[in-house]
mmCIF file of C-alpha atoms and ligand atoms in Angstrom:
data_model
loop_
_atom_site.group_PDB
_atom_site.id
_atom_site.type_symbol
_atom_site.label_atom_id
_atom_site.label_comp_id
_atom_site.label_asym_id
_atom_site.label_seq_id
_atom_site.Cartn_x
_atom_site.Cartn_y
_atom_site.Cartn_z
ATOM 1 C CA MET A 1 -89.699 -15.003 101.396
ATOM 2 C CA GLN A 2 -88.837 -17.142 104.564
ATOM 3 C CA GLU A 3 -84.919 -16.749 105.399
ATOM 4 C CA SER A 4 -82.760 -19.687 106.149
ATOM 5 C CA LYS A 5 -82.030 -20.656 109.579
ATOM 6 C CA THR A 6 -78.905 -22.391 108.564
ATOM 7 C CA ARG A 7 -76.851 -19.413 106.841
ATOM 8 C CA LEU A 8 -72.902 -19.353 106.779
ATOM 9 C CA LEU A 9 -71.353 -15.894 106.437
ATOM 10 C CA ILE A 10 -68.267 -15.720 104.671
ATOM 11 C CA LEU A 11 -66.206 -12.338 105.130
ATOM 12 C CA GLY A 12 -63.200 -11.608 102.868
ATOM 13 C CA THR A 13 -60.291 -9.354 103.904
ATOM 14 C CA GLY A 14 -57.942 -10.199 101.190
ATOM 15 C CA GLY A 15 -54.332 -12.098 101.919
ATOM 16 C CA THR A 16 -52.576 -14.687 99.581
ATOM 17 C CA ILE A 17 -55.759 -16.807 99.545
ATOM 18 C CA ALA A 18 -57.189 -13.539 97.253
ATOM 19 C CA GLY A 19 -53.646 -12.873 95.684
ATOM 20 C CA ARG A 20 -53.068 -12.646 91.796
ATOM 21 C CA ALA A 21 -49.977 -13.953 90.330
ATOM 22 C CA ALA A 22 -48.759 -12.846 86.960
ATOM 23 C CA SER A 23 -48.231 -16.548 85.896
ATOM 24 C CA ARG A 24 -49.436 -19.750 87.578
ATOM 25 C CA SER A 25 -45.911 -20.928 88.466
ATOM 26 C CA GLN A 26 -45.280 -17.842 90.630
ATOM 27 C CA GLY A 27 -45.791 -18.660 94.070
ATOM 28 C CA VAL A 28 -44.009 -15.601 95.800
ATOM 29 C CA GLY A 29 -43.773 -11.667 94.783
ATOM 30 C CA TYR A 30 -47.538 -11.785 93.987
ATOM 31 C CA GLN A 31 -49.904 -9.097 94.961
ATOM 32 C CA ALA A 32 -52.105 -10.294 97.671
ATOM 33 C CA GLY A 33 -55.761 -9.102 98.459
ATOM 34 C CA GLU A 34 -56.819 -8.852 94.465
ATOM 35 C CA ILE A 35 -59.627 -11.464 94.106
ATOM 36 C CA GLY A 36 -62.944 -10.640 95.617
ATOM 37 C CA VAL A 37 -64.669 -13.237 97.884
ATOM 38 C CA GLU A 38 -67.471 -13.505 95.550
ATOM 39 C CA MET A 39 -65.312 -14.652 92.702
ATOM 40 C CA LEU A 40 -63.403 -17.051 95.164
ATOM 41 C CA LEU A 41 -66.832 -18.929 96.008
ATOM 42 C CA ASP A 42 -67.809 -18.902 92.271
ATOM 43 C CA GLY A 43 -64.878 -20.972 91.576
ATOM 44 C CA LEU A 44 -65.918 -23.549 94.260
ATOM 45 C CA PRO A 45 -69.772 -24.734 93.772
ATOM 46 C CA GLU A 46 -68.974 -27.661 96.382
ATOM 47 C CA LEU A 47 -69.191 -24.673 99.042
ATOM 48 C CA ARG A 48 -72.844 -25.087 98.929
ATOM 49 C CA SER A 49 -73.304 -28.746 99.904
ATOM 50 C CA LEU A 50 -70.414 -28.203 102.367
ATOM 51 C CA ALA A 51 -72.135 -25.256 104.290
ATOM 52 C CA ARG A 52 -75.450 -27.523 104.465
ATOM 53 C CA GLY A 53 -77.725 -24.504 103.742
ATOM 54 C CA GLU A 54 -77.078 -20.893 102.380
ATOM 55 C CA LEU A 55 -74.002 -19.159 101.738
ATOM 56 C CA ALA A 56 -73.890 -15.353 102.479
ATOM 57 C CA MET A 57 -70.953 -13.199 101.755
ATOM 58 C CA GLN A 58 -69.662 -9.646 102.403
ATOM 59 C CA GLN A 59 -66.286 -8.226 101.093
ATOM 60 C CA LEU A 60 -64.586 -6.560 104.330
ATOM 61 C CA ALA A 61 -61.398 -5.750 102.833
ATOM 62 C CA GLN A 62 -58.776 -6.285 100.554
ATOM 63 C CA VAL A 63 -55.283 -5.940 102.517
ATOM 64 C CA ASP A 64 -52.169 -7.608 102.604
ATOM 65 C CA SER A 65 -52.431 -8.853 106.128
ATOM 66 C CA LYS A 66 -48.846 -7.461 106.851
ATOM 67 C CA ASP A 67 -50.807 -3.845 106.599
ATOM 68 C CA MET A 68 -53.441 -4.786 109.079
ATOM 69 C CA SER A 69 -55.142 -1.511 110.245
ATOM 70 C CA TRP A 70 -57.349 -0.854 113.491
ATOM 71 C CA SER A 71 -59.937 0.307 110.440
ATOM 72 C CA VAL A 72 -60.017 -3.130 109.013
ATOM 73 C CA TRP A 73 -60.091 -4.716 112.771
ATOM 74 C CA ARG A 74 -62.950 -2.117 113.544
ATOM 75 C CA GLY A 75 -64.991 -3.350 110.611
ATOM 76 C CA LEU A 76 -64.135 -7.005 111.277
ATOM 77 C CA LEU A 77 -65.278 -6.818 114.837
ATOM 78 C CA GLN A 78 -68.481 -4.768 113.863
ATOM 79 C CA ALA A 79 -69.591 -7.280 111.272
ATOM 80 C CA CYS A 80 -68.570 -10.445 113.240
ATOM 81 C CA ALA A 81 -70.800 -8.810 116.470
ATOM 82 C CA ARG A 82 -73.602 -8.283 114.196
ATOM 83 C CA ALA A 83 -73.332 -11.879 112.366
ATOM 84 C CA LEU A 84 -73.154 -13.373 116.056
ATOM 85 C CA ALA A 85 -75.991 -11.647 117.315
ATOM 86 C CA ASP A 86 -78.163 -12.669 114.022
ATOM 87 C CA PRO A 87 -80.234 -15.705 114.692
ATOM 88 C CA ARG A 88 -80.193 -16.632 110.962
ATOM 89 C CA ILE A 89 -76.437 -17.177 111.000
ATOM 90 C CA LYS A 90 -75.104 -20.281 112.341
ATOM 91 C CA GLY A 91 -71.350 -19.985 111.667
ATOM 92 C CA LEU A 92 -68.853 -17.284 110.244
ATOM 93 C CA VAL A 93 -65.793 -17.995 108.026
ATOM 94 C CA ILE A 94 -63.237 -15.365 107.254
ATOM 95 C CA THR A 95 -60.388 -15.231 104.687
ATOM 96 C CA HIS A 96 -57.310 -13.599 105.702
ATOM 97 C CA GLY A 97 -53.821 -13.246 104.869
ATOM 98 C CA THR A 98 -51.437 -15.734 106.953
ATOM 99 C CA ASP A 99 -48.974 -12.778 108.007
ATOM 100 C CA THR A 100 -51.170 -11.608 110.892
ATOM 101 C CA LEU A 101 -53.623 -14.228 111.164
ATOM 102 C CA GLU A 102 -52.718 -14.904 114.768
ATOM 103 C CA GLU A 103 -53.440 -11.279 116.090
ATOM 104 C CA THR A 104 -56.825 -11.178 114.192
ATOM 105 C CA ALA A 105 -57.772 -14.681 115.738
ATOM 106 C CA TRP A 106 -56.901 -13.665 119.192
ATOM 107 C CA LEU A 107 -58.300 -10.140 118.892
ATOM 108 C CA LEU A 108 -61.733 -11.633 117.945
ATOM 109 C CA GLN A 109 -61.518 -14.320 120.457
ATOM 110 C CA HIS A 110 -60.671 -11.593 123.313
ATOM 111 C CA VAL A 111 -63.039 -9.384 122.600
ATOM 112 C CA LEU A 112 -66.257 -11.196 121.361
ATOM 113 C CA ALA A 113 -68.485 -13.623 122.828
ATOM 114 C CA VAL A 114 -67.878 -16.362 120.382
ATOM 115 C CA HIS A 115 -71.014 -18.695 120.530
ATOM 116 C CA LYS A 116 -70.842 -19.956 117.166
ATOM 117 C CA PRO A 117 -67.795 -21.531 115.152
ATOM 118 C CA LEU A 118 -66.114 -18.335 113.732
ATOM 119 C CA VAL A 119 -63.127 -19.615 111.235
ATOM 120 C CA LEU A 120 -60.470 -17.949 109.651
ATOM 121 C CA THR A 121 -58.903 -19.565 106.803
ATOM 122 C CA CYS A 122 -56.059 -18.171 104.539
ATOM 123 C CA ALA A 123 -53.484 -19.761 101.907
ATOM 124 C CA MET A 124 -49.604 -19.799 101.189
ATOM 125 C CA ARG A 125 -50.063 -19.751 97.453
ATOM 126 C CA PRO A 126 -51.961 -17.242 95.428
ATOM 127 C CA ALA A 127 -55.379 -18.068 93.992
ATOM 128 C CA THR A 128 -54.228 -18.269 90.597
ATOM 129 C CA ALA A 129 -51.272 -20.722 91.401
ATOM 130 C CA LEU A 130 -51.111 -23.802 89.496
ATOM 131 C CA LEU A 131 -51.780 -25.723 92.613
ATOM 132 C CA ALA A 132 -53.417 -23.421 95.008
ATOM 133 C CA ASP A 133 -54.022 -24.295 98.701
ATOM 134 C CA GLY A 134 -56.922 -21.508 99.141
ATOM 135 C CA PRO A 135 -59.719 -23.610 97.918
ATOM 136 C CA GLN A 136 -59.162 -26.828 99.864
ATOM 137 C CA ASN A 137 -58.557 -24.478 102.653
ATOM 138 C CA LEU A 138 -61.939 -22.308 102.263
ATOM 139 C CA CYS A 139 -63.807 -26.106 101.955
ATOM 140 C CA ASP A 140 -62.523 -27.227 105.184
ATOM 141 C CA ALA A 141 -63.260 -23.999 106.997
ATOM 142 C CA VAL A 142 -66.764 -24.192 105.719
ATOM 143 C CA ALA A 143 -67.067 -27.753 106.848
ATOM 144 C CA LEU A 144 -66.021 -26.955 110.140
ATOM 145 C CA ALA A 145 -68.234 -23.767 110.380
ATOM 146 C CA ALA A 146 -71.025 -25.854 109.100
ATOM 147 C CA SER A 147 -70.314 -28.740 111.665
ATOM 148 C CA GLY A 148 -72.159 -27.385 114.482
ATOM 149 C CA GLY A 149 -69.666 -27.906 116.658
ATOM 150 C CA ARG A 150 -67.583 -26.286 119.098
ATOM 151 C CA CYS A 151 -67.860 -22.614 119.526
ATOM 152 C CA GLY A 152 -64.890 -20.100 119.466
ATOM 153 C CA VAL A 153 -62.235 -18.898 117.179
ATOM 154 C CA TRP A 154 -60.371 -21.338 114.888
ATOM 155 C CA VAL A 155 -58.060 -21.422 112.123
ATOM 156 C CA VAL A 156 -57.915 -24.027 109.415
ATOM 157 C CA ALA A 157 -54.821 -24.679 106.956
ATOM 158 C CA ALA A 158 -53.636 -27.202 105.513
ATOM 159 C CA SER A 159 -56.659 -29.650 106.873
ATOM 160 C CA GLU A 160 -55.616 -28.675 110.314
ATOM 161 C CA VAL A 161 -57.496 -26.490 112.856
ATOM 162 C CA HIS A 162 -55.713 -24.122 115.438
ATOM 163 C CA ALA A 163 -57.107 -22.304 118.619
ATOM 164 C CA ALA A 164 -56.512 -18.646 118.486
ATOM 165 C CA GLN A 165 -54.468 -18.578 121.618
ATOM 166 C CA GLN A 166 -51.963 -21.093 120.030
ATOM 167 C CA VAL A 167 -51.772 -20.654 116.496
ATOM 168 C CA GLN A 168 -48.648 -19.442 114.971
ATOM 169 C CA LYS A 169 -47.192 -18.878 111.568
ATOM 170 C CA VAL A 170 -43.916 -20.624 111.476
ATOM 171 C CA HIS A 171 -42.753 -20.774 107.985
ATOM 172 C CA PRO A 172 -42.676 -18.570 105.146
ATOM 173 C CA TYR A 173 -43.075 -20.708 102.229
ATOM 174 C CA ARG A 174 -44.376 -24.228 102.844
ATOM 175 C CA LEU A 175 -48.401 -25.190 103.031
ATOM 176 C CA THR A 176 -48.012 -26.015 106.820
ATOM 177 C CA ALA A 177 -47.096 -22.638 107.772
ATOM 178 C CA LEU A 178 -48.942 -22.742 110.732
ATOM 179 C CA ARG A 179 -48.774 -24.588 113.895
ATOM 180 C CA SER A 180 -50.407 -24.838 117.446
ATOM 181 C CA PHE A 181 -47.987 -23.438 120.023
ATOM 182 C CA GLU A 182 -46.938 -26.062 122.211
ATOM 183 C CA GLY A 183 -49.433 -28.547 121.059
ATOM 184 C CA GLY A 184 -50.581 -30.155 117.890
ATOM 185 C CA PRO A 185 -53.897 -28.874 116.166
ATOM 186 C CA HIS A 186 -57.328 -29.166 117.881
ATOM 187 C CA ALA A 187 -58.617 -31.153 115.042
ATOM 188 C CA VAL A 188 -58.316 -32.388 111.404
ATOM 189 C CA ILE A 189 -60.329 -32.239 108.555
ATOM 190 C CA GLU A 190 -60.763 -35.007 106.294
ATOM 191 C CA GLU A 191 -62.966 -35.405 103.306
ATOM 192 C CA GLY A 192 -65.085 -32.655 104.628
ATOM 193 C CA ALA A 193 -65.485 -34.236 108.095
ATOM 194 C CA VAL A 194 -64.139 -32.798 111.116
ATOM 195 C CA ARG A 195 -62.333 -35.152 113.624
ATOM 196 C CA TRP A 196 -61.425 -33.592 117.189
ATOM 197 C CA LEU A 197 -58.196 -34.456 118.453
ATOM 198 C CA VAL A 198 -58.445 -32.457 121.598
ATOM 199 C CA PRO A 199 -61.214 -33.276 124.152
ATOM 200 C CA ALA A 200 -64.062 -30.412 124.292
ATOM 201 C CA ALA A 201 -62.880 -29.797 127.963
ATOM 202 C CA GLU A 202 -59.468 -28.547 126.813
ATOM 203 C CA SER A 203 -60.861 -26.583 123.827
ATOM 204 C CA PRO A 204 -60.924 -22.611 124.143
ATOM 205 C CA PRO A 205 -63.370 -21.123 126.338
ATOM 206 C CA ALA A 206 -66.286 -19.763 124.013
ATOM 207 C CA GLN A 207 -66.768 -16.843 126.575
ATOM 208 C CA SER A 208 -65.066 -13.176 125.492
ATOM 209 C CA LEU A 209 -62.446 -11.995 128.173
ATOM 210 C CA TRP A 210 -63.523 -8.441 127.175
ATOM 211 C CA PRO A 211 -66.459 -7.530 129.574
ATOM 212 C CA LYS A 212 -69.908 -8.430 128.257
ATOM 213 C CA ASP A 213 -71.720 -5.122 128.302
ATOM 214 C CA GLN A 214 -72.606 -3.280 125.424
ATOM 215 C CA ALA A 215 -71.076 -0.204 126.287
ATOM 216 C CA ALA A 216 -67.614 -1.546 126.532
ATOM 217 C CA LEU A 217 -67.656 -2.540 123.124
ATOM 218 C CA ASP A 218 -69.154 0.585 121.950
ATOM 219 C CA TYR A 219 -66.367 2.249 123.545
ATOM 220 C CA LEU A 220 -63.732 0.064 121.892
ATOM 221 C CA LEU A 221 -65.582 0.502 118.686
ATOM 222 C CA SER A 222 -65.456 4.446 118.794
ATOM 223 C CA LEU A 223 -61.569 4.378 119.170
ATOM 224 C CA ASP A 224 -59.631 5.867 116.449
ATOM 225 C CA ASP A 225 -56.767 3.339 117.417
ATOM 226 C CA LEU A 226 -55.748 0.774 120.134
ATOM 227 C CA PRO A 227 -53.382 2.191 122.809
ATOM 228 C CA TRP A 228 -49.586 1.899 121.196
ATOM 229 C CA VAL A 229 -47.705 -1.227 122.261
ATOM 230 C CA GLU A 230 -44.601 -2.029 120.434
ATOM 231 C CA VAL A 231 -42.393 -5.084 120.565
ATOM 232 C CA LEU A 232 -38.696 -5.176 121.009
ATOM 233 C CA VAL A 233 -36.141 -7.784 121.213
ATOM 234 C CA SER A 234 -33.193 -8.479 123.527
ATOM 235 C CA ALA A 235 -30.321 -9.569 121.748
ATOM 236 C CA ALA A 236 -26.501 -9.386 122.024
ATOM 237 C CA LEU A 237 -25.092 -5.464 121.683
ATOM 238 C CA ALA A 238 -28.485 -4.050 122.605
ATOM 239 C CA ARG A 239 -28.554 -0.341 123.139
ATOM 240 C CA PRO A 240 -31.147 1.575 124.760
ATOM 241 C CA GLN A 241 -31.726 4.433 122.397
ATOM 242 C CA ALA A 242 -34.717 2.770 120.303
ATOM 243 C CA LEU A 243 -36.499 2.158 123.585
ATOM 244 C CA GLU A 244 -35.829 5.707 125.034
ATOM 245 C CA ALA A 245 -37.138 7.380 121.475
ATOM 246 C CA LEU A 246 -40.192 4.962 121.816
ATOM 247 C CA ILE A 247 -40.830 5.970 125.423
ATOM 248 C CA GLN A 248 -40.250 9.548 124.292
ATOM 249 C CA ALA A 249 -42.880 9.545 121.440
ATOM 250 C CA GLY A 250 -45.705 8.149 123.804
ATOM 251 C CA LEU A 251 -45.425 4.287 124.101
ATOM 252 C CA ARG A 252 -48.034 2.914 126.358
ATOM 253 C CA GLY A 253 -47.034 -0.751 126.456
ATOM 254 C CA LEU A 254 -44.118 -3.107 125.652
ATOM 255 C CA VAL A 255 -43.785 -6.872 124.856
ATOM 256 C CA LEU A 256 -40.158 -7.188 125.581
ATOM 257 C CA VAL A 257 -39.060 -10.386 123.721
ATOM 258 C CA GLY A 258 -36.385 -11.611 126.179
ATOM 259 C CA THR A 259 -33.420 -13.975 125.872
ATOM 260 C CA GLY A 260 -34.028 -17.783 127.244
ATOM 261 C CA ASN A 261 -36.225 -17.334 130.327
ATOM 262 C CA ALA A 262 -37.180 -13.417 129.554
ATOM 263 C CA THR A 263 -33.706 -12.066 130.499
ATOM 264 C CA VAL A 264 -33.184 -8.643 129.445
ATOM 265 C CA HIS A 265 -29.808 -7.421 128.148
ATOM 266 C CA GLN A 266 -28.153 -5.039 130.959
ATOM 267 C CA ALA A 267 -28.081 -2.208 128.845
ATOM 268 C CA LEU A 268 -31.770 -2.120 128.560
ATOM 269 C CA GLU A 269 -32.290 -2.110 132.279
ATOM 270 C CA PRO A 270 -31.762 1.548 133.516
ATOM 271 C CA VAL A 271 -34.002 2.796 130.590
ATOM 272 C CA LEU A 272 -36.649 0.029 131.607
ATOM 273 C CA GLN A 273 -36.707 0.739 134.888
ATOM 274 C CA ARG A 274 -37.419 4.827 134.608
ATOM 275 C CA ALA A 275 -39.996 3.651 131.855
ATOM 276 C CA ARG A 276 -41.702 1.475 134.625
ATOM 277 C CA GLU A 277 -41.457 4.240 137.154
ATOM 278 C CA LYS A 278 -43.494 6.215 134.752
ATOM 279 C CA GLY A 279 -45.937 3.764 134.045
ATOM 280 C CA LEU A 280 -44.843 2.184 130.969
ATOM 281 C CA ARG A 281 -46.602 -1.346 131.082
ATOM 282 C CA ILE A 282 -44.305 -4.321 130.251
ATOM 283 C CA ARG A 283 -44.985 -7.670 129.126
ATOM 284 C CA LEU A 284 -42.107 -9.990 129.209
ATOM 285 C CA ALA A 285 -41.872 -12.790 126.389
ATOM 286 C CA THR A 286 -39.260 -14.998 125.357
ATOM 287 C CA ARG A 287 -37.514 -15.527 121.881
ATOM 288 C CA CYS A 288 -37.264 -19.196 122.221
ATOM 289 C CA LEU A 289 -39.579 -20.694 119.753
ATOM 290 C CA GLU A 290 -40.835 -23.181 122.484
ATOM 291 C CA GLY A 291 -42.505 -22.385 125.990
ATOM 292 C CA LEU A 292 -43.563 -19.630 128.293
ATOM 293 C CA PRO A 293 -41.382 -17.675 130.781
ATOM 294 C CA VAL A 294 -41.184 -19.090 134.302
ATOM 295 C CA ALA A 295 -41.452 -16.707 137.000
ATOM 296 C CA GLN A 296 -37.833 -16.305 139.029
ATOM 297 C CA GLU A 297 -36.178 -13.672 140.936
ATOM 298 C CA GLN A 298 -32.790 -13.647 139.307
ATOM 299 C CA PRO A 299 -31.123 -10.427 138.221
ATOM 300 C CA GLY A 300 -31.701 -9.917 134.736
ATOM 301 C CA GLN A 301 -35.443 -10.786 134.423
ATOM 302 C CA ALA A 302 -37.108 -7.348 134.375
ATOM 303 C CA GLY A 303 -40.374 -9.556 135.693
ATOM 304 C CA ALA A 304 -38.602 -9.512 138.855
ATOM 305 C CA GLU A 305 -39.375 -5.967 139.487
ATOM 306 C CA GLY A 306 -42.986 -6.269 138.482
ATOM 307 C CA ALA A 307 -43.133 -6.345 134.759
ATOM 308 C CA GLU A 308 -45.684 -9.312 134.121
ATOM 309 C CA LEU A 309 -44.458 -12.421 132.056
ATOM 310 C CA ALA A 310 -46.420 -13.132 128.917
ATOM 311 C CA ARG A 311 -49.004 -16.074 129.167
ATOM 312 C CA GLN A 312 -49.132 -16.451 125.238
ATOM 313 C CA PRO A 313 -46.854 -16.414 122.289
ATOM 314 C CA TRP A 314 -45.669 -12.470 121.789
ATOM 315 C CA PRO A 315 -48.187 -11.639 119.180
ATOM 316 C CA GLN A 316 -51.172 -12.536 120.964
ATOM 317 C CA ALA A 317 -49.378 -11.113 124.178
ATOM 318 C CA ARG A 318 -49.076 -7.568 122.136
ATOM 319 C CA ILE A 319 -52.780 -7.672 121.268
ATOM 320 C CA ALA A 320 -54.006 -8.791 125.164
ATOM 321 C CA LEU A 321 -51.899 -5.599 126.360
ATOM 322 C CA MET A 322 -53.662 -3.453 123.726
ATOM 323 C CA LEU A 323 -56.660 -4.380 124.679
ATOM 324 C CA GLU A 324 -56.111 -4.367 128.588
ATOM 325 C CA LEU A 325 -54.902 -0.942 128.166
ATOM 326 C CA ALA A 326 -58.167 0.226 126.192
ATOM 327 C CA LEU A 327 -60.008 -1.534 129.058
ATOM 328 C CA GLU A 328 -58.399 0.595 131.516
ATOM 329 C CA ASP A 329 -59.419 3.588 129.569
ATOM 330 C CA PHE A 330 -62.755 2.671 129.367
ATOM 331 C CA GLY A 331 -62.934 2.123 133.195
ATOM 332 C CA ARG A 332 -61.470 5.634 133.652
ATOM 333 C CA SER A 333 -63.945 7.180 131.311
ATOM 334 C CA THR A 334 -66.843 5.564 132.986
ATOM 335 C CA ASP A 335 -65.548 6.564 136.252
ATOM 336 C CA SER A 336 -64.833 10.226 135.336
ATOM 337 C CA LEU A 337 -68.508 10.126 134.544
ATOM 338 C CA HIS A 338 -69.602 8.957 137.645
ATOM 339 C CA GLN A 339 -67.519 11.562 139.501
ATOM 340 C CA PRO A 340 -69.521 14.214 141.530
ATOM 341 C CA ALA A 341 -69.407 17.582 139.619
HETATM 342 C C1 LIG B 1 -50.970 -11.666 103.726
HETATM 343 O O1 LIG B 1 -50.657 -11.919 104.991
HETATM 344 O O2 LIG B 1 -51.918 -10.940 103.572
HETATM 345 C C2 LIG B 1 -50.140 -12.103 102.624
HETATM 346 C C3 LIG B 1 -49.528 -13.451 103.079
HETATM 347 C C4 LIG B 1 -50.155 -14.552 103.246
HETATM 348 O O3 LIG B 1 -51.700 -14.506 103.188
HETATM 349 O O4 LIG B 1 -49.664 -15.476 102.989
#
């Protein structure tokens, strides 16, 4: 039989969108990642017309995204890479939990050459809720993926479309829990129609930031884990012991979420200085809800002595640092292969 050229692929990974609660009125304390993607789709016959063609689906995982692991991410990267290379697939939709959605979105955008719409969607209420938001979000995500519009990684929720590098979870309960950092949504979805609010030229680039060669992707996918990068927040009464223990345990990278303009409590400075000399990679972010740190040469901003400032919100900055370290390891591994014996 001739395969359709207009197939959409829906990948299920779990989350509240696939969550089950004990009763229809229960909106917290439910079990995320319970209901299969096939069942979610069965309840939505409308998806077929929104998809403007065939729908294929695959259950990749069933996780609460707070427990996201490298093995799930690796499976997701593999499945997305396959689908992006498959000319029969015109777009992808991924169902995902909201809790680490921005991290997965940025990972995919960072690593893959996303030359098709790749849309993550989610929900704040479990699938069993009286007024579940997942079905509408799924319809909107399918509408965006099928629209033939802009390529890249997008996140759809509450009728809004956010770009991977900007999306943030900002509320633990309300349906509009996601926002675009330092800006509004890139588009809205109204009755299945996508209305772009941001000009295409200002949309995120479709090309990956990871090298295009297959060897680099194969190397990444062969890893048992990504390089270890943690997040530490600087605050009043900060003590150095936690950081010392992390460094002792082999930490490779640190996203330091500083006060104000990425300043750091002086109690942390000596240990940071020693760690930097030993090769710990530091990215400085700010705990302010808006804005990115501005370079300065004042005492207190560890960046003044060589730590780089984060150019994204800290969850995305952490993924970027993990990938940067992985890429350096890849470079070293290929260099060693080319060394004369
Ligand atoms: C999760 O992130 O998997 C649970 C919470 C949610 O989806 O809102």
